[in-house]
Coordinates of C-alpha atoms and ligand atoms in Angstrom, one line a residue:
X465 CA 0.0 0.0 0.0
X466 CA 2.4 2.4 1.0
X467 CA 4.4 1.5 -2.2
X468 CA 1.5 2.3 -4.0
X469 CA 1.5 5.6 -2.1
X470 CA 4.3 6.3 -3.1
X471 CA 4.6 5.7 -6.9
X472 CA 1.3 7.6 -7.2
X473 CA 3.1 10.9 -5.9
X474 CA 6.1 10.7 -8.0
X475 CA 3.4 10.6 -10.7
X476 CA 2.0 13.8 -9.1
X477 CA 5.2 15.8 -9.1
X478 CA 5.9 15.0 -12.4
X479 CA 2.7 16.0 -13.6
X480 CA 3.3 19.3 -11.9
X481 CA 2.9 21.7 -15.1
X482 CA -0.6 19.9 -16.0
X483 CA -1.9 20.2 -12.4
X484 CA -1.6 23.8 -12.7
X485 CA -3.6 23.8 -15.8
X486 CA -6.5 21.5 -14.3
X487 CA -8.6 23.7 -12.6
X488 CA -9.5 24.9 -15.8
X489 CA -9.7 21.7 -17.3
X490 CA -12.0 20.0 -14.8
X491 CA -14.6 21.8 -14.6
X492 CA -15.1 22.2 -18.5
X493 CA -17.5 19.7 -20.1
X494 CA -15.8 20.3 -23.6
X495 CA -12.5 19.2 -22.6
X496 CA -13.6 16.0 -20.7
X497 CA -15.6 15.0 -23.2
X498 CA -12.0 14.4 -25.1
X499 CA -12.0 11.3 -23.6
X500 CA -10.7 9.3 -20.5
X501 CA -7.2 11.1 -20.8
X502 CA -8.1 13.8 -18.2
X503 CA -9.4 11.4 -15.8
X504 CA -6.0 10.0 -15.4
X505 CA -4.9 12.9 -14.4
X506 CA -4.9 13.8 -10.7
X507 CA -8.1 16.1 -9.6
X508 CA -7.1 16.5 -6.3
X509 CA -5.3 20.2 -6.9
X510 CA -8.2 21.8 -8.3
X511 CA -10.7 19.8 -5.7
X512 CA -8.4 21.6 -2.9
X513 CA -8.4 25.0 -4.5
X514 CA -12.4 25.1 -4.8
X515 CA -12.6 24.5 -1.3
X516 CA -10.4 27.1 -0.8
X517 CA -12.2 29.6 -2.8
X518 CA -15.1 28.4 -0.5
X519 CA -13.0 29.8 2.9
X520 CA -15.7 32.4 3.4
X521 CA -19.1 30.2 3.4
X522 CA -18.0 27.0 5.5
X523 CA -15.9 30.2 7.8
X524 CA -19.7 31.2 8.6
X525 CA -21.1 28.1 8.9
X526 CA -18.8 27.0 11.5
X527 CA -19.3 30.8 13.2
X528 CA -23.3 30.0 13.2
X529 CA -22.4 26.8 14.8
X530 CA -20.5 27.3 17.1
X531 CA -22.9 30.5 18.7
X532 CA -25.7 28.2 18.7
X533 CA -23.3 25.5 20.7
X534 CA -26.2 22.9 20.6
X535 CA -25.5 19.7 23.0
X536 CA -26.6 15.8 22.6
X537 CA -30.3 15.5 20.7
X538 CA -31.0 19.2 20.9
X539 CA -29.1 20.3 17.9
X540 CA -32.4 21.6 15.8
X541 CA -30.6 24.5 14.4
X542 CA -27.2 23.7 14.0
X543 CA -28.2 20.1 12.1
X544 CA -31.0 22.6 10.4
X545 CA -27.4 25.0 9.2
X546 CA -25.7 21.7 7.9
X547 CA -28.5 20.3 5.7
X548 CA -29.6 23.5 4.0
X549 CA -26.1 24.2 2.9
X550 CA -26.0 20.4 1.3
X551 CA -29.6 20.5 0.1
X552 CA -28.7 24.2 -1.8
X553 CA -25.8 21.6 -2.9
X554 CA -28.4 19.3 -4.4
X555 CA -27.8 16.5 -2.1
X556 CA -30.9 14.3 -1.4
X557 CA -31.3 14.9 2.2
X558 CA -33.3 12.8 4.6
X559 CA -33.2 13.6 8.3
X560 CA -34.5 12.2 11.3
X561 CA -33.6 9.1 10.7
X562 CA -33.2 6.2 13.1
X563 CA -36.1 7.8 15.4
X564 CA -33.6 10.9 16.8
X565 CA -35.1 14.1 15.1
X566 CA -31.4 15.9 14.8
X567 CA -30.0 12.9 12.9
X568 CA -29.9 12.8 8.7
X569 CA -27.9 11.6 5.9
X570 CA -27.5 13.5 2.8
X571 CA -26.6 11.6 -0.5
X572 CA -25.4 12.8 -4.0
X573 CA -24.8 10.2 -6.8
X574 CA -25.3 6.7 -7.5
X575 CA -24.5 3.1 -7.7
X576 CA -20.8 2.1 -6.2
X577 CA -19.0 3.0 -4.5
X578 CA -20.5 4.5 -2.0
X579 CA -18.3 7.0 0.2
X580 CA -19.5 8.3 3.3
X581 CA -18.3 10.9 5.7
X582 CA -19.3 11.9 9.0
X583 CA -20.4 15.1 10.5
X584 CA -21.2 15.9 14.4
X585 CA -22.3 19.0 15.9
X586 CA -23.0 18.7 19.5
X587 CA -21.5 20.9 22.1
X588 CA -20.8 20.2 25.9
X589 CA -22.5 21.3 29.0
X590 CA -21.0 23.8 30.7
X591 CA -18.2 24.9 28.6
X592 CA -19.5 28.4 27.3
X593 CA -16.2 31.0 26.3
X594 CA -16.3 33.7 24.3
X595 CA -13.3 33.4 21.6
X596 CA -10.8 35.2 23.8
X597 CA -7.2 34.0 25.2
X598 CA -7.9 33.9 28.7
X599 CA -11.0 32.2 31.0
X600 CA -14.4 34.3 29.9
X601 CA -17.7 32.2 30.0
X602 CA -19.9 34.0 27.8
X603 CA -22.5 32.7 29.6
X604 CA -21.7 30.9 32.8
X605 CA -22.8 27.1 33.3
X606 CA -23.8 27.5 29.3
X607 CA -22.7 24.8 26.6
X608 CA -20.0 25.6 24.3
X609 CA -17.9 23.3 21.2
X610 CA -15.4 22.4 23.8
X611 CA -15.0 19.8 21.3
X612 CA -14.9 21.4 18.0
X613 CA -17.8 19.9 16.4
X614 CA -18.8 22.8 14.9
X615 CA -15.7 22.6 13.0
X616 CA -16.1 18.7 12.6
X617 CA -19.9 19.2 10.8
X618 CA -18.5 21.9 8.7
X619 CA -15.5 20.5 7.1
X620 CA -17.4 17.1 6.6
X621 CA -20.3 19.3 4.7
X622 CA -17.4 20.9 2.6
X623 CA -15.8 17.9 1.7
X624 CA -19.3 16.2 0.7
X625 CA -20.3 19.2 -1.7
X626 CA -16.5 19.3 -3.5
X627 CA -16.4 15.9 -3.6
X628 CA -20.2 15.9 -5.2
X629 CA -18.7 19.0 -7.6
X630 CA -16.4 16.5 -8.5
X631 CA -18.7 13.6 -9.3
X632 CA -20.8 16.2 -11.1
X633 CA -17.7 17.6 -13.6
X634 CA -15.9 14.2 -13.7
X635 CA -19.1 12.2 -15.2
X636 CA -18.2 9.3 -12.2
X637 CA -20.0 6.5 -11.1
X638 CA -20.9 6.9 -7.4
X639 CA -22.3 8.4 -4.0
X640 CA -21.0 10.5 -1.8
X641 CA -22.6 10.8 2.0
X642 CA -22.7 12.6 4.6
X643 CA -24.0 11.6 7.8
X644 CA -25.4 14.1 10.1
X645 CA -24.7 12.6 13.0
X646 CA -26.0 13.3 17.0
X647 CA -25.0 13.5 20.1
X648 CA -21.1 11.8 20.2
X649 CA -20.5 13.6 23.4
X650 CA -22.4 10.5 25.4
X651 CA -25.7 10.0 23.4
X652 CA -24.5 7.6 21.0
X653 CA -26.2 9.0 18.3
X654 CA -23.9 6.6 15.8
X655 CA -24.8 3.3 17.2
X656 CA -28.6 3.8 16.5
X657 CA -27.3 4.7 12.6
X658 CA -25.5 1.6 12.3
X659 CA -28.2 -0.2 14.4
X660 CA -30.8 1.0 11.7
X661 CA -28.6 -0.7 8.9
X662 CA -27.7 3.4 7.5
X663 CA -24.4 2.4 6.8
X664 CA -25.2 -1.2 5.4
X665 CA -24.2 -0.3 1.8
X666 CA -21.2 1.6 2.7
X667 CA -18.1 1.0 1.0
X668 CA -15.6 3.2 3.6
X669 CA -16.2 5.9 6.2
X670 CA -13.7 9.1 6.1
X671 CA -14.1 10.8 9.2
X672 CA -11.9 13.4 11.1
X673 CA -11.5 14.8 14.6
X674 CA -10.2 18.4 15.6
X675 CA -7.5 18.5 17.6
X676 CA -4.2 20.5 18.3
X677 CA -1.9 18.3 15.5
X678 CA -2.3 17.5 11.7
X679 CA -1.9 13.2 12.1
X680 CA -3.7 11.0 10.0
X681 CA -2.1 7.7 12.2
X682 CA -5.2 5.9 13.3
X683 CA -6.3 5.9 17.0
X684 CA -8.0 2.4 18.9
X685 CA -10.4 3.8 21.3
X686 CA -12.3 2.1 24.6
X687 CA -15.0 0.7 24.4
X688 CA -17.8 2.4 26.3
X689 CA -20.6 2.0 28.6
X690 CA -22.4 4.3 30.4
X691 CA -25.7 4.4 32.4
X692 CA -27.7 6.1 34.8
X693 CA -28.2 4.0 38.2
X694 CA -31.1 5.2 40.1
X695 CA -31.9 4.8 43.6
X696 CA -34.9 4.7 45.6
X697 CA -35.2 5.0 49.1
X698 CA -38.1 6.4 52.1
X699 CA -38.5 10.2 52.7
X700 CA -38.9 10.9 56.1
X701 CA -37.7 13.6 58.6
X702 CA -33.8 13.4 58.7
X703 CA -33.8 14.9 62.0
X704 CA -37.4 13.9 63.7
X705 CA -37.7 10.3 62.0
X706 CA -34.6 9.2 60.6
X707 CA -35.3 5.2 61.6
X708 CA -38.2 5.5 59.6
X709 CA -36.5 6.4 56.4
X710 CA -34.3 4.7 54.0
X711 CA -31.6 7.1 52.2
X712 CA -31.3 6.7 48.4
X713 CA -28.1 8.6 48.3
X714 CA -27.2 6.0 50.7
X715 CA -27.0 3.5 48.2
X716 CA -25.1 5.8 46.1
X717 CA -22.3 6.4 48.1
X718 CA -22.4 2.4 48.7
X719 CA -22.2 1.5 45.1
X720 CA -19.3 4.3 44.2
X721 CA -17.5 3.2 47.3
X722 CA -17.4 -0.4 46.2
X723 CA -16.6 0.8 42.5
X724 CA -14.0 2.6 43.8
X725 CA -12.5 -0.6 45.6
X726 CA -12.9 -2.4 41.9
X727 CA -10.5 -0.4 40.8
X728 CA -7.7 -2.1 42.3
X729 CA -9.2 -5.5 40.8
X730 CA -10.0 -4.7 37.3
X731 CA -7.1 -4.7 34.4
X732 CA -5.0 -1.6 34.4
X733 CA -6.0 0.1 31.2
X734 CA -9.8 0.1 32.8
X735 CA -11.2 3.2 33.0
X736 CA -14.2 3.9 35.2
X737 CA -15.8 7.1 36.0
X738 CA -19.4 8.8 37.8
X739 CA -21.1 11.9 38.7
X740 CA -24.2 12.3 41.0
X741 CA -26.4 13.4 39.3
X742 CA -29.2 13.6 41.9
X743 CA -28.4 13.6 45.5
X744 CA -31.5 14.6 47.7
X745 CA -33.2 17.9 47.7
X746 CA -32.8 18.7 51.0
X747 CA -30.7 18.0 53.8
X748 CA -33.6 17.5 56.4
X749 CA -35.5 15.3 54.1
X750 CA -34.0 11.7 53.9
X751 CA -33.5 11.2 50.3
X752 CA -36.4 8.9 48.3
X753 CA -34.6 9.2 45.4
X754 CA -30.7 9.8 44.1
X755 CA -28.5 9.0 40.9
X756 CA -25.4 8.0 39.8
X757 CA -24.1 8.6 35.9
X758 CA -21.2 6.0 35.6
X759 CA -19.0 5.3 32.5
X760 CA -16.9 2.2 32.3
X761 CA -14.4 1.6 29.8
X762 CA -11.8 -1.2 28.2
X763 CA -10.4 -1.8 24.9
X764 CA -11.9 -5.0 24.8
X765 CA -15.4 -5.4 24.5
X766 CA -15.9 -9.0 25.8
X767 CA -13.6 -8.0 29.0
X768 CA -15.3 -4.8 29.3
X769 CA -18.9 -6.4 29.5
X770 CA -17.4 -8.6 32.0
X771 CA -16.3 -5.7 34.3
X772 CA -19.8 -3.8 33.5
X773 CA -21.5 -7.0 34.8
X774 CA -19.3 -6.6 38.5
X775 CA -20.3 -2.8 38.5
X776 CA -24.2 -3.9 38.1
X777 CA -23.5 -6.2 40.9
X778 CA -22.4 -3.8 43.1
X779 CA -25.4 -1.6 42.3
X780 CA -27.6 -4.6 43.8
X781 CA -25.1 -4.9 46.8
X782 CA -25.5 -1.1 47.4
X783 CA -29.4 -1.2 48.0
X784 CA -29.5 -4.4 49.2
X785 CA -27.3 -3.3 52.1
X786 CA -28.9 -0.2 52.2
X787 CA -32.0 -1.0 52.3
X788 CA -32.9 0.9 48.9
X789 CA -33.8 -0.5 45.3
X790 CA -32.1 0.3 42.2
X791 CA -32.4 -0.3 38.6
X792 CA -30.3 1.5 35.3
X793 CA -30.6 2.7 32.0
X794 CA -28.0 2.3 29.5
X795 CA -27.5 5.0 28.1
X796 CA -24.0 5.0 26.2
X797 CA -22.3 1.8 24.6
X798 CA -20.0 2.0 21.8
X799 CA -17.3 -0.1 20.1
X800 CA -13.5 0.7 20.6
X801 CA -12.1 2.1 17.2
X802 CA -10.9 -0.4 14.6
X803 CA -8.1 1.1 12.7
X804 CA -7.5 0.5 9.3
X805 CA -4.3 1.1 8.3
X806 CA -5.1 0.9 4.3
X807 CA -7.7 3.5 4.7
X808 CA -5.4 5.6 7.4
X809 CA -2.3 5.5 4.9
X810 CA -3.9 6.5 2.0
X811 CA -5.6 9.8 3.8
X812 CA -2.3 10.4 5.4
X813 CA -0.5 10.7 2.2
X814 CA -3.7 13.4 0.7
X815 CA -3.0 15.0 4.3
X816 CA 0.9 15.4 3.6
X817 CA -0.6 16.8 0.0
X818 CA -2.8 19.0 2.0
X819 CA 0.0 20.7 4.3
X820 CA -0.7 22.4 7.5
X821 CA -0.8 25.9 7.8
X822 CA 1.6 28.9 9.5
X823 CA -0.3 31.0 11.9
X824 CA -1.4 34.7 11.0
X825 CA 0.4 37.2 13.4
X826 CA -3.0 37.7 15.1
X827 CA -3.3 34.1 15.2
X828 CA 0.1 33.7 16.9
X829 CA -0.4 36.5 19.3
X830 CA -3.7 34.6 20.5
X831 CA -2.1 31.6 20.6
X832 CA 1.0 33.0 23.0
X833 CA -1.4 34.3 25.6
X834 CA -3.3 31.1 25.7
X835 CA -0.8 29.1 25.7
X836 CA 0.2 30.4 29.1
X837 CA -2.9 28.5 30.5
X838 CA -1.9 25.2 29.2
X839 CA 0.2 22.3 31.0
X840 CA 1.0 21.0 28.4
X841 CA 2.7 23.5 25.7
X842 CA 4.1 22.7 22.2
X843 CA 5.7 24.8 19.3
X844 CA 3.4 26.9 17.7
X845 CA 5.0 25.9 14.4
X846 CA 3.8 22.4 14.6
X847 CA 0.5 23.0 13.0
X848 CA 2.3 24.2 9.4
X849 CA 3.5 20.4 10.0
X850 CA 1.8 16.7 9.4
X851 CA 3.3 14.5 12.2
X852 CA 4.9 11.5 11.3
X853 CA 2.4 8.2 10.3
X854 CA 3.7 5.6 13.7
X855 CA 0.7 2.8 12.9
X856 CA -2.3 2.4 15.0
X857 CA -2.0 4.6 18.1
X858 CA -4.3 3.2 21.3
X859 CA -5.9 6.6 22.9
X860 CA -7.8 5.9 26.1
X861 CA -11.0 7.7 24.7
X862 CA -13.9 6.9 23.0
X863 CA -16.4 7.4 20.3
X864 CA -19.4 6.1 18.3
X865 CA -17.2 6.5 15.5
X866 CA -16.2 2.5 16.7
X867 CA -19.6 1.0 16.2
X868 CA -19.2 2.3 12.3
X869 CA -15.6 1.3 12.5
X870 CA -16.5 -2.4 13.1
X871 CA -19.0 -2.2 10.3
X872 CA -17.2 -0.3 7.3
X873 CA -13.6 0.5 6.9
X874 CA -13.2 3.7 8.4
X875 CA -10.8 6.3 8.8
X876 CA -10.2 9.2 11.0
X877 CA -7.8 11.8 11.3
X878 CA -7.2 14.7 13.1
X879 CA -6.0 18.1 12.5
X880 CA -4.4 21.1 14.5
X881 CA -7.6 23.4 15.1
X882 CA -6.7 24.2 18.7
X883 CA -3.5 26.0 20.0
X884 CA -0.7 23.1 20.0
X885 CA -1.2 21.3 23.3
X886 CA -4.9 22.2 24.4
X887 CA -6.7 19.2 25.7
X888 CA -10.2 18.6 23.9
X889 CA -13.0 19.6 26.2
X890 CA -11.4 22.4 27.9
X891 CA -12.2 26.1 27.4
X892 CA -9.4 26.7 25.9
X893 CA -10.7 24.5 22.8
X894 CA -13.9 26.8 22.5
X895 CA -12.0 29.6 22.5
X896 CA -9.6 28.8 19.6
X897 CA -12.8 27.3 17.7
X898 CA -15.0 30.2 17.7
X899 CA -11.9 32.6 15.9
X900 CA -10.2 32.0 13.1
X901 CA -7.5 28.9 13.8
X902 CA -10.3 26.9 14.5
X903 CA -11.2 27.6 10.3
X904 CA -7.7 27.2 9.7
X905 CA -7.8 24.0 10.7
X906 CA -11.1 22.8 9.9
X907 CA -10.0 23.5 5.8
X908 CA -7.3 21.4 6.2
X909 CA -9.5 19.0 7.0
X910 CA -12.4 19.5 4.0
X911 CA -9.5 19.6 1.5
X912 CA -8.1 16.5 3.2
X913 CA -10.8 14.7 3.5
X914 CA -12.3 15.4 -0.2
X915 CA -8.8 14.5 -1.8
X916 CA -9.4 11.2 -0.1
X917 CA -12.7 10.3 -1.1
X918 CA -11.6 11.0 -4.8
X919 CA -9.1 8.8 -4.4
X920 CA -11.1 6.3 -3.4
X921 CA -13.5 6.7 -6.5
X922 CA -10.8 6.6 -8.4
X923 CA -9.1 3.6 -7.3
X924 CA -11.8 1.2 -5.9
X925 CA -8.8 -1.5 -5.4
X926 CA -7.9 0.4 -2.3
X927 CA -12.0 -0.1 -0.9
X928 CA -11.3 -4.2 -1.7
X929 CA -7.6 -3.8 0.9
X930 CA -10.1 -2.0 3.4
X931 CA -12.6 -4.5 3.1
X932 CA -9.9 -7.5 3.0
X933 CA -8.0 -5.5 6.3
X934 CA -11.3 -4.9 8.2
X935 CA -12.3 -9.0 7.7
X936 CA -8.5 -10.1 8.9
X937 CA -8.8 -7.6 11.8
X938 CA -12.5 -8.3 13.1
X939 CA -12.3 -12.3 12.7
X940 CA -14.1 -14.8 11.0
X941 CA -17.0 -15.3 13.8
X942 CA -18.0 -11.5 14.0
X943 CA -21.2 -10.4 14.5
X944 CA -22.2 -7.1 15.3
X945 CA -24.3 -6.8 18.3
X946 CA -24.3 -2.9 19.3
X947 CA -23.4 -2.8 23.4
X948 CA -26.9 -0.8 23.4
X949 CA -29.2 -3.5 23.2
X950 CA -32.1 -2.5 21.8
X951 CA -32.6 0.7 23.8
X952 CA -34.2 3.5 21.8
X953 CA -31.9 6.6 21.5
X954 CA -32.2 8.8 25.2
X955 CA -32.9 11.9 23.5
X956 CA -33.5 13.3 26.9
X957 CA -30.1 12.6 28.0
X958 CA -28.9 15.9 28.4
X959 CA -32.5 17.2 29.9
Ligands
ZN1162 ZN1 -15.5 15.1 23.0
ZN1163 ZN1 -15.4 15.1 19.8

């Protein structure tokens, strides 16, 4: 593969006087009607250009986004934004799919194969910042694209309508796809896609993430789970009739006190984590009802349902000893991330194509002052750089990206839209989304991700590797049974 790589770029630089003259030539119906000759030649400059020329539209789309800062199932206007700008395209859109009203897929083409990328838009409790260097809520306890989701919809969207310009000037056979896709921060809105069969004719998946590096190596995720335990217990007078009470935050603090004890007992790269959610209303009434939110994670899913079915066991121990009941809702479950290092090599090499980009001096004077605020600081150069491909990369994180992942070959990259060294889901991601090196980076992404696609319609022997890789890597006895159950999606979650 990487062979493969590599001859088709010496081709590219030695075609270096006829890419300059392509713009011009591929999007002129004359010319391509010469015959199969311009095919071969590589689109990808002229597909990066047009996005480029499009800078201003996707800037505001991402602007509108990120104001609106929507979180999980309650992105009506921000998934609204996304599927005018495709339908205006004159992509066939379809939304609310999979019963969750903020869900769509939009689809341009037809027959094989069929491309899809992704696009989320959810933002994150709590998180509001203005697009300012230093700590500013612009509206305290408010959500914000801690995230960079905003960013993550747009590019996608801008990838999909090049890609369909493409389709459209080129005469190819295909579809292109975007999924509009809900709720990734803890809603799972991916799992209910696949569940639903969406992606069932799906060739492969290109997908990004932003981030504070350009690095197309592919990251395995944890598996997830997540649900909401909920006690209940007797109200009663905490100071007049305690004995004739029974405290549901009582159980709570059993339960996380014997999760906490697991932790010595369950395999190191475990990863378990709660809030309360609900702890009483008052402390002179004995609490009748309280909650605990509780994610568990492992990169394995058969070990990871086995530690899910101890932390259950607990929650029975807990009101049992307690005196309490409890029961749970699922509400997360996702796959861990299959790379695929066919897919993941050939996007690296259209990112290396792409380039990074060299801050503005505004850009760089933002980026000193915030940087101050971060533990972790890196050169500001690095985002004018793509980091080095090292392989499949294990990240303890997750995503509903996996669920797909296990179902079509699917890549994901990430590029530097954040200050080098901000950690996602801080404000200091928010604040270098809403201005303009969030855009900076979110373009490297449309143009990387487009280049890709065409790739793949070009050379559909790289889908059959994918394929081939994702059998070899998944086994022979796979069957894809999403960690949800059959739960319908919890668009209430965030309520
Ligand atoms: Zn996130
Ligand atoms: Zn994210």
């Amino acid at each position: 593969m990487s062979q493969l790589i590599k001859s088709q770029s010496q081709g590219r630089s030695c075609q270096g006087s006829a890419l300059l003259l392509l713009p011009a030539l591929l999007f002129a119906a004359p010319v391509l009607a010469q015959g199969s000759r311009i095919r071969d030649l590589d689109p990808r400059a002229a597909i990066i250009q047009a996005i480029e020329a499009q800078r201003g539209r996707w800037s505001s789309c991402a602007a509108d986004i990120w104001s609106l800062a929507e979180v999980g199932y309650q992105e009506q206007r921000s998934t609204a934004r996304l599927q005018n700008e495709l339908k205006q395209a004159g992509f066939d859109v379809r939304e609310g799919v999979a019963f969750m009203p903020t869900s769509f897929v939009a689809s341009y083409g037809s027959g094989r194969p069929v491309i899809a990328l992704i696009a989320e838009f959810d933002a994150l409790p709590g998180l509001s910042q203005a697009a300012v260097p230093v700590r500013q809520p612009l509206l305290e306890g408010a959500p914000g694209h801690a995230c960079g989701h905003h960013l993550f919809g747009t590019a996608s969207a801008a990838a999909a309508v090049a890609v369909k310009d493409w389709l459209v000037s080129s005469r190819s056979a295909g579809t292109v796809r975007l999924y509009g896709t809900p709720a990734e921060e803890g809603g799972g809105g991916k799992v209910y896609m696949v569940r639903a069969g969406l992606f069932a004719d799906v060739d492969a998946v290109l997908s990004w993430h932003p981030g504070s590096e350009n690095d197309a190596s592919p990251e395995s995720t944890l598996a997830n789970l997540g649900a909401k335990f909920r006690f209940h217990g007797i109200a009663a007078h905490a100071a007049a009739a305690p004995d004739q009470g029974r405290s549901a935050l009582d159980g709570v603090e059993a339960m996380t006190h014997m999760v906490d004890m697991m932790r010595e007992h369950v395999p190191s790269q475990t990863r378990i984590h709660f809030i309360i959610t609900h702890g009483g209303s008052a402390p002179n009434v004995v609490p009748d009802f309280a909650e605990l939110y509780l994610y568990a994670r492992h990169p394995q899913i058969p070990k990871l349902r086995e530690i899910w079915d101890r932390i259950v066991k607990a929650s029975e121990g807990a009101a049992l000893g307690t005196g309490t009941t409890v029961d749970h809702e699922m509400i997360e479950g996702v796959y861990s991330k299959l790379p695929n290092e066919t897919l993941s090599k050939l996007v690296d090499a259209n990112l290396r194509k792409v380039g990074g980009y060299s801050m503005t001096k505004d850009e760089v004077a933002f980026a000193e002052t915030l940087r101050k605020s971060l533990a972790n600081q890196r050169p500001l150069e690095s985002t004018a750089a793509v980091t080095e491909y090292r392989g499949a990369i294990p990240v303890p994180a997750s995503t509903d990206v996996g669920d797909i992942s296990w179902n079509v070959p699917t890549a994901e990259f990430g590029t530097a839209t954040w200050v080098p060294g901000t950690p996602p889901h801080s404000w200091q991601a928010v604040a270098a989304g809403g201005m303009s090196l969030g855009v900076q980076g979110m373009m490297v992404a449309a143009k990387t991700l487009a280049a890709s696609a065409v790739a793949l319609f070009q050379d559909p022997s790289t889908i059959e590797k994918a394929k081939a890789e994702l059998d070899q890597r998944r086994g022979p006895d796979f069957v894809y049974r999403p960690l949800l159950g059959d739960r319908k999606p919890p668009l209430d979650y965030r309520k």
